[in-house]
Coordinates of C-alpha atoms and ligand atoms in Angstrom, one line a residue:
M1101 CA -22.2 -57.8 32.3
K1102 CA -24.8 -56.4 29.9
R1103 CA -25.4 -53.6 32.3
V1104 CA -21.7 -52.6 32.2
Y1105 CA -22.0 -52.3 28.4
Y1106 CA -25.1 -50.1 28.8
L1107 CA -23.3 -48.0 31.3
V1108 CA -20.3 -47.5 29.0
F1109 CA -22.5 -46.8 26.0
F1110 CA -24.7 -44.2 27.8
S1111 CA -21.8 -42.5 29.5
G1112 CA -20.2 -42.2 26.1
I1113 CA -23.3 -40.5 24.7
F1114 CA -23.4 -38.3 27.7
L1115 CA -19.8 -37.2 27.2
L1116 CA -20.5 -36.5 23.6
L1117 CA -23.5 -34.3 24.4
L1118 CA -21.8 -32.6 27.3
P1119 CA -20.6 -29.6 25.3
Y1120 CA -24.1 -29.0 24.0
C1121 CA -25.5 -29.1 27.5
Y1122 CA -23.0 -26.7 28.8
T1123 CA -23.4 -23.9 26.3
D1124 CA -26.3 -21.6 26.1
K1125 CA -28.7 -23.2 23.7
K1126 CA -29.6 -19.9 22.2
A1127 CA -25.9 -19.3 21.5
W1128 CA -25.4 -22.7 20.0
H1129 CA -28.2 -22.8 17.6
K1130 CA -30.7 -20.1 16.6
G1131 CA -30.7 -16.5 17.7
N1132 CA -27.9 -14.0 17.6
I1133 CA -25.0 -15.1 19.7
M1134 CA -23.4 -11.6 19.8
P1135 CA -23.9 -9.7 23.0
E1136 CA -26.9 -7.5 23.2
G1137 CA -26.1 -4.1 21.8
F1138 CA -23.6 -5.5 19.2
A1139 CA -25.8 -4.6 16.3
K1140 CA -26.0 -1.0 17.6
L1141 CA -22.2 -0.5 17.8
T1142 CA -20.6 1.5 15.0
R1143 CA -18.8 -0.7 12.4
Q1144 CA -15.5 0.4 13.8
D1145 CA -16.5 -0.7 17.3
Q1146 CA -17.7 -4.0 16.0
V1147 CA -14.3 -4.7 14.6
L1148 CA -12.7 -3.6 17.8
Y1149 CA -14.9 -6.0 19.7
C1150 CA -13.3 -8.9 17.7
A1151 CA -9.9 -7.3 18.3
K1152 CA -10.4 -7.5 22.1
C1153 CA -9.9 -11.3 22.0
H1154 CA -8.2 -11.8 18.6
Q1155 CA -5.3 -9.3 18.8
Q1156 CA -3.0 -11.1 16.4
E1157 CA -5.6 -11.5 13.7
Y1158 CA -6.6 -7.9 14.2
D1159 CA -3.1 -6.5 14.1
N1160 CA -2.2 -8.5 10.9
E1161 CA -5.5 -7.7 9.2
M1162 CA -4.8 -3.9 9.7
K1163 CA -1.6 -4.3 7.8
G1164 CA -3.1 -6.2 4.9
P1165 CA -5.1 -5.3 1.8
H1166 CA -8.6 -5.9 3.0
A1167 CA -8.6 -3.4 5.9
N1168 CA -7.2 -0.8 3.6
A1169 CA -9.3 -1.4 0.5
Y1170 CA -11.6 1.6 0.9
Q1171 CA -8.8 4.1 1.6
R1172 CA -6.8 2.8 -1.4
F1173 CA -9.9 3.2 -3.6
Q1174 CA -10.4 6.7 -2.4
Q1175 CA -6.8 7.6 -3.1
H1176 CA -7.2 6.3 -6.6
V1177 CA -10.2 8.5 -7.2
A1178 CA -8.4 11.5 -5.7
F1179 CA -5.3 10.8 -7.9
V1180 CA -7.2 10.6 -11.2
N1181 CA -9.0 13.8 -10.3
S1182 CA -5.8 15.7 -9.4
D1183 CA -3.4 17.8 -11.4
K1184 CA -0.9 15.0 -11.3
Y1185 CA -3.1 12.9 -13.7
D1186 CA -3.9 13.9 -17.2
C1187 CA -6.4 11.7 -19.0
A1188 CA -9.8 13.2 -18.8
W1189 CA -11.8 10.3 -20.3
Y1190 CA -10.4 7.8 -17.8
T1191 CA -11.1 10.2 -14.9
A1192 CA -14.7 10.7 -16.2
S1193 CA -15.1 6.9 -16.4
V1194 CA -13.9 6.3 -12.9
N1195 CA -16.1 9.1 -11.6
K1196 CA -19.1 7.6 -13.3
K1197 CA -18.4 4.1 -12.0
K1198 CA -17.6 5.0 -8.4
G1199 CA -20.9 3.7 -7.0
E1200 CA -20.3 0.2 -8.4
C1201 CA -16.6 0.1 -7.5
V1202 CA -17.2 0.3 -3.8
S1203 CA -19.1 -3.0 -3.7
C1204 CA -15.8 -5.0 -3.3
H1205 CA -13.9 -2.3 -1.5
T1206 CA -16.4 -1.8 1.3
P1207 CA -19.0 -4.6 1.1
Q1208 CA -22.0 -5.5 3.1
D1209 CA -21.6 -8.8 5.0
L1210 CA -21.2 -11.6 2.5
F1211 CA -23.1 -14.1 4.6
Q1212 CA -26.1 -11.8 4.8
T1213 CA -26.1 -11.0 1.1
V1214 CA -24.4 -13.0 -1.6
F1215 CA -24.0 -16.2 0.5
E1216 CA -27.4 -16.0 2.1
K1217 CA -29.4 -19.2 2.0
R1218 CA -26.6 -21.0 0.2
V1219 CA -24.9 -22.2 3.4
D1220 CA -26.6 -25.6 3.4
N1221 CA -26.3 -26.1 -0.4
M1222 CA -24.4 -29.3 -1.1
D1223 CA -22.4 -27.6 -3.8
P1224 CA -22.0 -23.9 -3.0
M1225 CA -19.4 -23.6 -5.8
A1226 CA -21.9 -24.6 -8.5
S1227 CA -24.7 -22.4 -7.4
L1228 CA -22.5 -19.4 -6.9
R1229 CA -20.7 -19.8 -10.2
A1230 CA -24.0 -19.9 -12.0
N1231 CA -24.3 -16.3 -10.8
I1232 CA -21.2 -15.2 -12.8
K1233 CA -20.2 -12.0 -11.0
P1234 CA -21.9 -11.9 -7.6
F1235 CA -20.6 -8.5 -6.5
P1236 CA -21.6 -7.9 -2.9
P1237 CA -23.7 -4.8 -2.4
P1238 CA -21.7 -1.9 -0.9
R1239 CA -22.3 -0.4 2.6
V1240 CA -24.3 2.7 2.2
A1241 CA -23.5 4.9 5.2
E1242 CA -20.3 6.7 4.6
S1243 CA -19.5 6.5 8.4
S1244 CA -19.4 2.6 8.1
R1245 CA -17.1 2.4 5.1
S1246 CA -13.7 3.1 6.6
T1247 CA -13.2 -0.5 7.9
S1248 CA -13.3 -1.7 4.2
V1249 CA -13.5 -5.5 4.0
D1250 CA -13.6 -6.3 7.7
C1251 CA -14.1 -9.3 10.1
I1252 CA -17.9 -8.8 9.9
S1253 CA -17.9 -8.8 6.1
C1254 CA -16.3 -12.3 6.0
H1255 CA -17.2 -14.0 9.3
Y1256 CA -20.7 -13.0 10.4
D1257 CA -24.1 -14.3 9.2
G1258 CA -26.2 -12.1 11.4
Q1259 CA -26.4 -14.8 14.1
S1260 CA -23.1 -16.7 14.3
I1261 CA -19.4 -16.3 13.8
L1262 CA -18.4 -18.5 10.9
A1263 CA -15.1 -20.5 11.0
T1264 CA -13.3 -23.2 9.1
N1265 CA -12.4 -25.7 11.6
S1266 CA -13.6 -24.7 15.0
K1267 CA -12.8 -27.4 17.6
P1268 CA -15.2 -28.8 20.2
H1269 CA -13.3 -27.2 23.1
Q1270 CA -14.2 -23.8 21.7
L1271 CA -17.8 -24.4 22.9
F1272 CA -16.4 -24.0 26.4
N1273 CA -13.8 -21.3 26.0
A1274 CA -15.4 -19.1 23.3
P1275 CA -19.0 -18.4 24.4
E1276 CA -18.5 -14.8 23.3
C1277 CA -18.2 -15.7 19.7
N1278 CA -19.0 -19.4 19.6
P1279 CA -17.6 -20.1 16.1
K1280 CA -19.7 -22.4 13.8
D1281 CA -18.2 -24.3 10.9
N1282 CA -19.4 -23.3 7.5
P1283 CA -18.7 -25.1 4.2
I1284 CA -18.3 -21.9 2.2
M1285 CA -15.9 -20.5 4.7
S1286 CA -13.8 -23.7 4.4
S1287 CA -13.7 -23.4 0.7
N1288 CA -12.1 -20.9 -1.7
M1289 CA -15.6 -19.5 -2.2
T1290 CA -15.1 -17.0 0.6
C1291 CA -12.9 -15.2 -1.8
Y1292 CA -15.2 -15.6 -4.8
P1293 CA -17.4 -12.5 -4.7
C1294 CA -14.5 -10.2 -5.2
H1295 CA -11.8 -12.5 -6.7
W1296 CA -13.9 -14.6 -9.1
D1297 CA -11.2 -14.7 -11.8
A1298 CA -8.6 -16.3 -9.5
V1299 CA -11.1 -18.7 -8.0
N1300 CA -12.5 -19.8 -11.4
T1301 CA -9.1 -20.4 -13.0
L1302 CA -7.2 -21.9 -10.1
L1303 CA -5.5 -25.1 -11.1
P1304 CA -5.2 -27.3 -8.0
D1305 CA -2.4 -29.4 -9.4
A1306 CA -0.3 -26.3 -10.2
A1307 CA -1.0 -25.0 -6.7
R1308 CA 0.2 -28.3 -5.2
L1309 CA 3.6 -27.7 -6.7
T1310 CA 4.2 -25.3 -3.8
V1311 CA 1.5 -26.0 -1.1
K1312 CA -0.2 -29.0 0.3
D1313 CA -3.8 -27.6 0.0
A1314 CA -5.0 -25.8 -3.1
K1315 CA -6.4 -23.1 -1.0
C1316 CA -6.2 -19.4 -1.5
T1317 CA -5.2 -18.8 2.1
S1318 CA -2.4 -21.5 1.9
C1319 CA -0.4 -19.2 -0.4
H1320 CA -1.8 -15.7 0.4
M1321 CA -1.9 -15.7 4.1
E1322 CA 1.2 -15.8 6.3
H1323 CA 1.7 -18.9 8.4
D1324 CA 3.5 -19.2 11.7
A1325 CA 6.2 -21.8 12.6
K1326 CA 3.5 -24.2 13.6
G1327 CA 1.7 -23.8 10.2
N1328 CA -1.2 -21.8 11.5
V1329 CA -2.5 -18.8 9.7
T1330 CA -1.5 -15.5 11.3
H1331 CA -4.2 -13.7 9.3
Y1332 CA -1.7 -11.5 7.4
T1333 CA -2.5 -11.4 3.7
F1334 CA 0.5 -10.6 1.5
W1335 CA -0.1 -7.7 -1.0
K1336 CA 1.6 -5.1 -3.1
H1337 CA 1.9 -2.6 -0.1
D1338 CA 3.4 -5.2 2.3
S1339 CA 4.2 -4.0 5.8
P1340 CA 8.1 -3.8 6.3
D1341 CA 8.0 -6.4 9.0
K1342 CA 6.5 -9.0 6.7
H1343 CA 8.4 -11.3 4.3
N1344 CA 6.3 -12.0 1.2
V1345 CA 7.1 -15.6 0.2
L1346 CA 5.1 -15.3 -3.1
I1347 CA 7.5 -12.7 -4.4
E1348 CA 10.5 -15.0 -3.7
R1349 CA 8.8 -17.9 -5.5
I1350 CA 8.1 -15.8 -8.6
V1351 CA 11.7 -14.6 -8.9
D1352 CA 12.8 -18.3 -8.4
D1353 CA 11.1 -19.1 -11.7
F1354 CA 13.5 -17.0 -13.7
S1355 CA 16.8 -18.2 -15.3
V1356 CA 19.2 -16.9 -17.9
N1357 CA 21.7 -18.2 -20.4
I1358 CA 23.5 -17.3 -23.6
N1359 CA 21.7 -19.1 -26.5
K1360 CA 23.3 -20.6 -29.6
D1361 CA 22.7 -17.4 -31.6
G1362 CA 24.9 -15.5 -29.1
L1363 CA 21.9 -13.7 -27.5
A1364 CA 21.1 -13.5 -23.8
E1365 CA 18.0 -15.5 -23.2
I1366 CA 15.7 -15.3 -20.2
T1367 CA 13.5 -18.2 -19.4
W1368 CA 10.4 -17.7 -17.2
L1369 CA 9.0 -21.1 -16.3
N1370 CA 6.0 -20.3 -14.1
T1371 CA 5.5 -22.6 -11.1
A1372 CA 4.5 -19.9 -8.6
V1373 CA 1.2 -18.6 -9.9
P1374 CA -1.6 -21.2 -10.3
H1375 CA -4.4 -19.0 -11.6
E1376 CA -5.1 -16.1 -13.9
L1377 CA -4.3 -12.6 -12.6
A1378 CA -6.7 -9.7 -11.9
P1379 CA -7.1 -7.2 -14.7
G1380 CA -5.3 -4.3 -13.0
P1381 CA -1.9 -5.2 -11.5
E1382 CA 1.5 -5.5 -13.2
M1383 CA 4.8 -7.0 -12.2
I1384 CA 7.9 -5.5 -13.8
F1385 CA 11.0 -7.6 -13.8
K1386 CA 13.9 -5.4 -14.7
C1387 CA 16.6 -7.9 -15.8
Q1388 CA 20.2 -6.6 -16.0
L1389 CA 23.0 -8.8 -17.3
L1390 CA 26.2 -8.2 -15.4
S1391 CA 29.8 -8.8 -16.0
Q1392 CA 32.2 -10.3 -13.3
D1393 CA 32.7 -6.8 -11.9
S1394 CA 29.0 -6.0 -11.9
N1395 CA 29.0 -3.7 -15.0
V1396 CA 25.7 -3.8 -16.8
I1397 CA 26.2 -5.2 -20.3
G1398 CA 22.6 -5.7 -21.3
T1399 CA 19.1 -5.0 -20.1
K1400 CA 15.6 -6.5 -20.7
V1401 CA 12.3 -5.5 -19.0
V1402 CA 9.8 -8.3 -18.7
R1403 CA 6.3 -7.4 -17.8
M1404 CA 3.6 -9.6 -16.3
N1405 CA 0.2 -8.1 -17.0
L1406 CA -3.1 -8.6 -18.8
K1407 CA -2.9 -5.5 -21.0
K1408 CA -3.6 -7.2 -24.3
K1409 CA -6.7 -9.0 -22.9
I1410 CA -8.0 -5.9 -21.0
D1411 CA -7.6 -3.6 -24.0
T1412 CA -9.7 -5.9 -26.1
E1413 CA -12.3 -6.3 -23.4
M1414 CA -12.5 -2.6 -22.6
A1415 CA -13.0 -1.7 -26.2
E1416 CA -16.7 -2.1 -25.5
V1417 CA -16.6 0.5 -22.8
F1418 CA -13.9 2.9 -24.0
G1419 CA -14.4 2.6 -27.8
T1420 CA -11.2 3.5 -29.7
K1421 CA -9.5 5.0 -26.6
I1422 CA -6.8 2.8 -25.1
L1423 CA -5.5 2.7 -21.6
G1424 CA -1.7 3.4 -21.3
G1425 CA 1.0 1.0 -20.3
V1426 CA 3.2 -1.5 -22.2
D1427 CA 2.1 -5.0 -23.4
G1428 CA 3.2 -7.8 -21.1
D1429 CA 2.5 -11.5 -20.7
P1430 CA 0.2 -13.3 -18.3
P1431 CA 1.9 -16.1 -16.3
K1432 CA 1.6 -19.3 -18.3
L1433 CA -0.5 -21.9 -16.5
D1434 CA 0.4 -24.9 -18.8
H1435 CA 3.9 -25.4 -17.5
T1436 CA 5.6 -24.2 -20.7
P1437 CA 8.3 -21.6 -20.5
L1438 CA 8.3 -18.1 -21.9
K1439 CA 11.5 -16.9 -23.4
Y1440 CA 12.9 -13.4 -24.0
T1441 CA 16.1 -12.7 -25.9
F1442 CA 18.2 -9.5 -26.0
D1443 CA 21.6 -8.3 -27.3
V1444 CA 24.7 -8.2 -25.1
K1445 CA 27.8 -6.2 -25.9
N1446 CA 30.2 -9.1 -25.2
T1447 CA 28.7 -12.4 -24.3
A1448 CA 32.0 -13.8 -22.9
D1449 CA 31.8 -11.2 -20.2
A1450 CA 28.3 -12.2 -19.0
K1451 CA 28.4 -13.8 -15.5
M1452 CA 25.1 -13.1 -13.8
M1453 CA 21.8 -11.3 -13.9
R1454 CA 20.2 -8.9 -11.5
I1455 CA 16.4 -9.0 -11.3
T1456 CA 14.7 -6.0 -9.7
L1457 CA 11.0 -6.6 -9.2
I1458 CA 8.5 -3.7 -9.1
K1459 CA 4.7 -4.2 -8.6
K1460 CA 2.1 -1.8 -9.9
A1461 CA -1.6 -1.7 -9.0
Q1462 CA -2.6 -0.6 -12.5
H1463 CA -0.6 -1.5 -15.6
W1464 CA -1.9 1.6 -17.3
F1465 CA -0.4 4.0 -14.8
P1466 CA 3.3 5.3 -15.1
D1467 CA 6.1 3.0 -13.8
S1468 CA 7.1 5.7 -11.4
L1469 CA 4.0 4.7 -9.3
G1470 CA 5.4 1.2 -8.9
I1471 CA 6.4 -0.3 -5.5
Y1472 CA 9.8 -1.9 -5.1
K1473 CA 9.4 -5.5 -4.0
T1474 CA 12.8 -7.3 -4.2
E1475 CA 16.1 -7.6 -5.9
R1476 CA 18.0 -10.8 -6.6
V1477 CA 21.2 -11.8 -8.5
I1478 CA 21.3 -15.2 -10.2
G1479 CA 24.2 -16.9 -12.0
L1480 CA 24.3 -17.5 -15.7
Q1481 CA 23.5 -21.0 -16.8
R1482 CA 26.1 -21.9 -19.4
P1483 CA 25.2 -24.7 -21.8
L1484 CA 27.3 -27.8 -21.1
Ligands
HEC2873 C1 -14.5 -12.3 24.5 C2 -13.6 -12.9 23.6 C3 -13.9 -13.0 22.1 C4 -14.5 -12.1 21.3 C5 -15.0 -10.7 21.6 C6 -14.5 -12.7 20.0 N1 -14.0 -13.9 20.0 FE1 -13.7 -15.2 18.4 N2 -13.0 -16.6 19.7 C7 -12.7 -16.4 21.0 C8 -12.1 -17.6 21.5 C9 -11.6 -17.9 22.9 C10 -12.1 -18.6 20.4 C11 -11.5 -20.0 20.5 C12 -10.1 -20.0 20.0 C13 -9.4 -21.3 20.2 O1 -9.8 -22.0 21.1 O2 -8.5 -21.5 19.4 C14 -12.6 -17.9 19.3 C15 -12.7 -18.4 18.0 C16 -13.0 -17.7 16.9 C17 -12.9 -18.2 15.5 C18 -12.5 -19.7 15.1 C19 -11.1 -19.9 15.3 C20 -10.6 -21.2 14.7 O3 -9.6 -21.8 15.2 O4 -11.2 -21.7 13.8 C21 -13.2 -17.2 14.7 C22 -13.2 -17.2 13.2 C23 -13.5 -16.1 15.5 N3 -13.4 -16.4 16.8 C24 -13.9 -14.8 15.0 C25 -14.3 -13.8 15.8 C26 -14.9 -12.5 15.3 C27 -15.0 -12.2 13.8 C28 -15.2 -11.8 16.3 C29 -15.9 -10.4 16.3 C30 -17.2 -10.3 15.8 C31 -14.9 -12.5 17.5 N4 -14.4 -13.7 17.2 C32 -15.1 -12.1 18.8 C33 -13.0 -15.3 21.7 C34 -13.6 -14.2 21.3
HEC2874 C1 -15.3 -7.4 -8.2 C2 -14.8 -6.6 -7.1 C3 -14.2 -5.3 -7.4 C4 -14.8 -4.2 -8.0 C5 -16.2 -4.1 -8.5 C6 -13.7 -3.1 -8.0 N1 -12.6 -3.6 -7.5 FE1 -10.9 -2.5 -7.2 N2 -9.9 -4.2 -6.6 C7 -10.5 -5.4 -6.4 C8 -9.5 -6.4 -6.0 C9 -9.8 -7.9 -5.8 C10 -8.3 -5.7 -6.0 C11 -6.9 -6.3 -5.7 C12 -6.4 -7.0 -6.9 C13 -5.9 -6.0 -7.9 O1 -4.9 -5.4 -7.5 O2 -6.5 -5.9 -8.9 C14 -8.6 -4.3 -6.4 C15 -7.6 -3.3 -6.4 C16 -7.9 -2.0 -6.7 C17 -7.0 -0.9 -6.6 C18 -5.5 -1.0 -6.2 C19 -5.3 -0.4 -4.8 C20 -3.9 -0.5 -4.3 O3 -3.6 -1.4 -3.6 O4 -3.1 0.4 -4.7 C21 -7.6 0.2 -7.0 C22 -7.1 1.6 -7.0 C23 -9.0 -0.2 -7.3 N3 -9.1 -1.5 -7.1 C24 -10.0 0.7 -7.7 C25 -11.2 0.3 -8.2 C26 -12.1 1.1 -9.0 C27 -11.8 2.6 -9.5 C28 -13.2 0.4 -9.3 C29 -14.4 0.8 -10.1 C30 -14.1 1.2 -11.5 C31 -13.0 -0.9 -8.6 N4 -11.8 -0.9 -8.0 C32 -13.9 -1.9 -8.6 C33 -11.9 -5.7 -6.5 C34 -12.8 -4.9 -7.1
HEC2875 C1 -11.5 -11.5 3.4 C2 -12.2 -12.3 4.4 C3 -11.8 -12.2 5.8 C4 -11.6 -11.1 6.7 C5 -11.8 -9.7 6.3 C6 -11.3 -11.6 8.0 N1 -11.2 -13.0 7.9 FE1 -10.7 -14.2 9.5 N2 -10.5 -15.7 8.2 C7 -10.9 -15.7 6.9 C8 -10.6 -17.1 6.4 C9 -10.9 -17.5 4.9 C10 -10.0 -17.8 7.4 C11 -9.5 -19.3 7.3 C12 -8.1 -19.3 7.0 C13 -7.5 -20.7 6.8 O1 -7.3 -21.3 7.9 O2 -7.3 -21.1 5.7 C14 -10.0 -17.0 8.6 C15 -9.6 -17.4 9.8 C16 -9.8 -16.7 11.0 C17 -9.5 -17.1 12.3 C18 -9.0 -18.5 12.7 C19 -7.6 -18.7 12.4 C20 -6.7 -17.9 13.3 O3 -6.1 -17.0 12.8 O4 -6.7 -18.2 14.5 C21 -9.8 -16.1 13.2 C22 -9.7 -16.1 14.7 C23 -10.2 -15.0 12.4 N3 -10.2 -15.4 11.1 C24 -10.6 -13.8 12.9 C25 -10.7 -12.6 12.1 C26 -10.8 -11.3 12.7 C27 -10.7 -10.9 14.1 C28 -10.9 -10.4 11.6 C29 -11.0 -8.9 11.6 C30 -9.9 -8.2 12.2 C31 -11.0 -11.3 10.4 N4 -10.8 -12.6 10.8 C32 -11.1 -10.8 9.1 C33 -11.4 -14.7 6.2 C34 -11.5 -13.4 6.7
HEC2876 C1 -15.6 -8.4 -0.2 C2 -14.6 -8.5 -1.2 C3 -13.3 -9.3 -1.0 C4 -13.3 -10.6 -0.5 C5 -14.4 -11.5 -0.1 C6 -11.9 -11.0 -0.6 N1 -11.1 -9.9 -1.0 FE1 -9.1 -9.9 -1.3 N2 -9.2 -8.0 -1.9 C7 -10.4 -7.3 -2.0 C8 -10.0 -5.9 -2.5 C9 -11.0 -4.8 -2.7 C10 -8.6 -5.9 -2.5 C11 -7.8 -4.7 -3.0 C12 -7.2 -4.0 -1.8 C13 -6.4 -2.8 -2.2 O1 -5.3 -3.1 -2.7 O2 -6.8 -1.7 -2.0 C14 -8.1 -7.2 -2.2 C15 -6.8 -7.6 -2.2 C16 -6.4 -8.9 -2.0 C17 -5.0 -9.3 -2.2 C18 -3.8 -8.4 -2.5 C19 -3.6 -8.2 -3.9 C20 -2.3 -7.4 -4.1 O3 -1.3 -7.9 -4.6 O4 -2.2 -6.3 -3.6 C21 -5.0 -10.6 -1.9 C22 -3.7 -11.5 -2.0 C23 -6.3 -11.0 -1.6 N3 -7.1 -9.9 -1.7 C24 -6.7 -12.3 -1.3 C25 -8.0 -12.7 -0.9 C26 -8.3 -14.0 -0.4 C27 -7.3 -15.2 -0.3 C28 -9.6 -14.0 -0.1 C29 -10.5 -15.1 0.5 C30 -10.1 -15.6 1.8 C31 -10.1 -12.6 -0.3 N4 -9.1 -11.9 -0.8 C32 -11.4 -12.2 -0.2 C33 -11.6 -7.7 -1.8 C34 -12.0 -8.9 -1.3
HEC2877 C1 0.2 -22.0 -5.0 C2 0.0 -20.6 -4.5 C3 -1.2 -19.8 -4.8 C4 -2.6 -20.2 -4.6 C5 -3.1 -21.5 -4.1 C6 -3.3 -19.0 -5.0 N1 -2.5 -18.0 -5.4 FE1 -3.1 -16.1 -5.9 N2 -1.2 -15.7 -6.4 C7 -0.1 -16.5 -6.3 C8 1.1 -15.8 -6.7 C9 2.5 -16.4 -6.7 C10 0.7 -14.5 -7.2 C11 1.6 -13.4 -7.8 C12 2.2 -12.7 -6.7 C13 1.4 -11.5 -6.2 O1 0.7 -10.9 -7.0 O2 1.5 -11.2 -5.0 C14 -0.7 -14.5 -6.9 C15 -1.5 -13.3 -7.2 C16 -2.8 -13.2 -6.6 C17 -3.4 -11.9 -6.5 C18 -2.8 -10.5 -6.7 C19 -3.4 -9.7 -7.7 C20 -3.2 -10.2 -9.1 O3 -4.1 -10.9 -9.6 O4 -2.2 -9.9 -9.7 C21 -4.7 -12.1 -6.0 C22 -5.7 -11.1 -5.7 C23 -4.8 -13.6 -5.8 N3 -3.6 -14.2 -6.2 C24 -5.9 -14.2 -5.3 C25 -6.0 -15.6 -5.1 C26 -7.2 -16.3 -4.8 C27 -8.5 -15.7 -4.6 C28 -6.9 -17.7 -4.7 C29 -7.8 -18.9 -4.4 C30 -8.7 -19.2 -5.6 C31 -5.4 -17.8 -5.0 N4 -5.0 -16.5 -5.3 C32 -4.7 -19.0 -4.9 C33 -0.1 -17.8 -5.7 C34 -1.2 -18.5 -5.3

C-alpha cells in the first residue's frame, strides 16, 4: 500500500517538473532566450520579429500612443519652429530641452535601465518611488528611434520576455519567446517611468467604481469580449475603428438643471478619472443648452486642465512669461461635484444640453488644434 502512495507522490512530482525538463534549460533560466542574431537586428526588425507571432498586439500597438510617440514629438518640435507658431521664447525652450524630452518618447529598454536589478525587490514600488522621476535614458542612434516606445522597451530584460501571467503551457508552445512572469510587469510600475504622476496619485477605491482591478491597463487598454486585453491603448488620436470607453465615462459624469436663482447649472461629479492628469493635455466640454426645437439658448465652456498648477510650477523655468490657454479645473478626486452656472435667455424653454468634447494635447496651444472626440445630448434634470 505504502508503495502506491510513493508511486503517486513521485509521479506527481515528475508531472510538475515535466515542463522544466522539456524546455531548453538555457531558455528557461539564464542566458538570452532570443534566437541568435536577435541583438544584431535593427530595432524595426526586432519589433517585426514579435509581430510574426503576436499579430493582434502588433496591429493594435501601431494604432496607439506608444508606437507613435517619437513621431508626435518630432511634429511638435517642427510645429513650434514653423511660421504657423509665434512664441519665440517657448520655441527656444523646446529646442533647448529636446535632448531630455526624448527619454520618454523613444526610451532605452526599461528592464535594462530603470528597472535593472529591481526585479527581485520585494517592494518595487517603494524603491522606485524613492527615485522620484526615474526617466529612462533615450535611445541614441537616430535610426533606432522611429519605433518610439516599443515591445522591447517594455517586455525585454536582455535575456527574457517579461509577462504578467504567463501560463505553464506556454513553456511548450512558446519556446521562441518563453515569457517569464515579472512582479513589476504585473504592477502599475511598468507605466511609472513616464507616467509617474498618474501612478503616484491613483486612488484604488475611485478606480474600482468602474473596474474590478485598480490597474492602469484595466481602463486604458481595450479588452475583447472575453475580457482579455487586445493591447490597444486609448488616446487622444484614437483610430476610427476603436471606441474609446473612457470618453463615454467622462461625459456620463455631467448633468444639468436650472437652479433656484434661475440660472442653468452644470454639475460635473467625477467618477471616471481616478488620478491626477498629466501637465499638458486639456479636455474642452462645450455645453450648449437647447430648447425643444434644438435652438441654442445658452452656452458654457468647461475646461479640464492643470493650467493654474503648471503656470505656478513653470514660473521657475519661464520667469514672468506665461504659457497661453484658459484656466480650467482638474478632475476632483474626492467625490465632490464641481458646479458651473450660466445665464439662459428663457429658462422655461430649456429642455436638454448638448456636450461636445474636444481633446487637446497642450492646453497652451490654440483650441483649433483640438481633436473632436464625441458629442452627446442629455436631458435637463428638473427639480422635483
Ligand atoms: C515564433 C513565435 C513567437 C515570437 C517570435 C514571439 N512570441 Fe511571444 N509568445 C508566443 C507564444 C506562442 C506565446 C504563448 C501564448 C499563449 O499561449 O497564450 C507567447 C507569449 C508571449 C507573452 C505572454 C503572453 C501572456 O498571455 O501573458 C508575451 C508578453 C510575449 N509573448 C511577448 C513577445 C515579444 C515582446 C516578442 C518579441 C521580442 C515575442 N513575444 C516574440 C510566440 C512568439
Ligand atoms: C517623463 C516622460 C516625458 C518627458 C520627459 C517628455 N514627455 Fe512628452 N509626453 C509624455 C507623456 C506620458 C505624454 C502623454 C500624456 C500627455 O498627453 O501629456 C506626452 C505627450 C506629449 C505630446 C503630445 C503628443 C500628441 O499626442 O499629440 C507632445 C507634443 C510631447 N509630449 C512633447 C514633449 C516635449 C517637447 C518634451 C520636452 C520638453 C517632452 N514631451 C518630454 C511623456 C514625456
Ligand atoms: C508601454 C509598455 C508596453 C509596450 C510598448 C508593449 N507592451 Fe505588451 N504588455 C504591456 C503590459 C503592461 C501588458 C499586460 C496587460 C494586462 O494584462 O494588464 C502587456 C501584455 C502583452 C501580452 C499578453 C496579453 C495579450 O495581449 O495577449 C502580449 C502578447 C504582449 N503584451 C505583446 C506585446 C508586443 C508584441 C508589443 C509590441 C508590438 C508590446 N507588447 C508592446 C506593456 C507593453
Ligand atoms: C517609456 C515611457 C512610457 C511608458 C513606460 C508608458 N508610456 Fe504611456 N505614453 C508615453 C508617451 C511618450 C506618450 C505620449 C504619446 C503621444 O501622444 O505622442 C504616452 C501616452 C499614453 C497614453 C495616451 C494619452 C492620451 O490621451 O493621448 C496612455 C493612455 C498611456 N500612455 C498609458 C500608459 C500605460 C497604461 C502604461 C503602462 C502599461 C504606459 N503608458 C507606459 C510613454 C510611456
Ligand atoms: C478607473 C479607470 C482608470 C484607471 C485605473 C487609470 N486611469 Fe488614466 N485616465 C482615466 C480617464 C477616464 C482619463 C481621462 C480620459 C483621457 O484622457 O483619455 C484618464 C487619463 C489618463 C491619461 C491621459 C493624459 C492625461 O493625463 O490627461 C494618462 C496618460 C493616464 N490616464 C495614465 C494612467 C496610468 C499610468 C494609470 C495607472 C496608474 C491610470 N491612468 C489608471 C481612467 C483611468
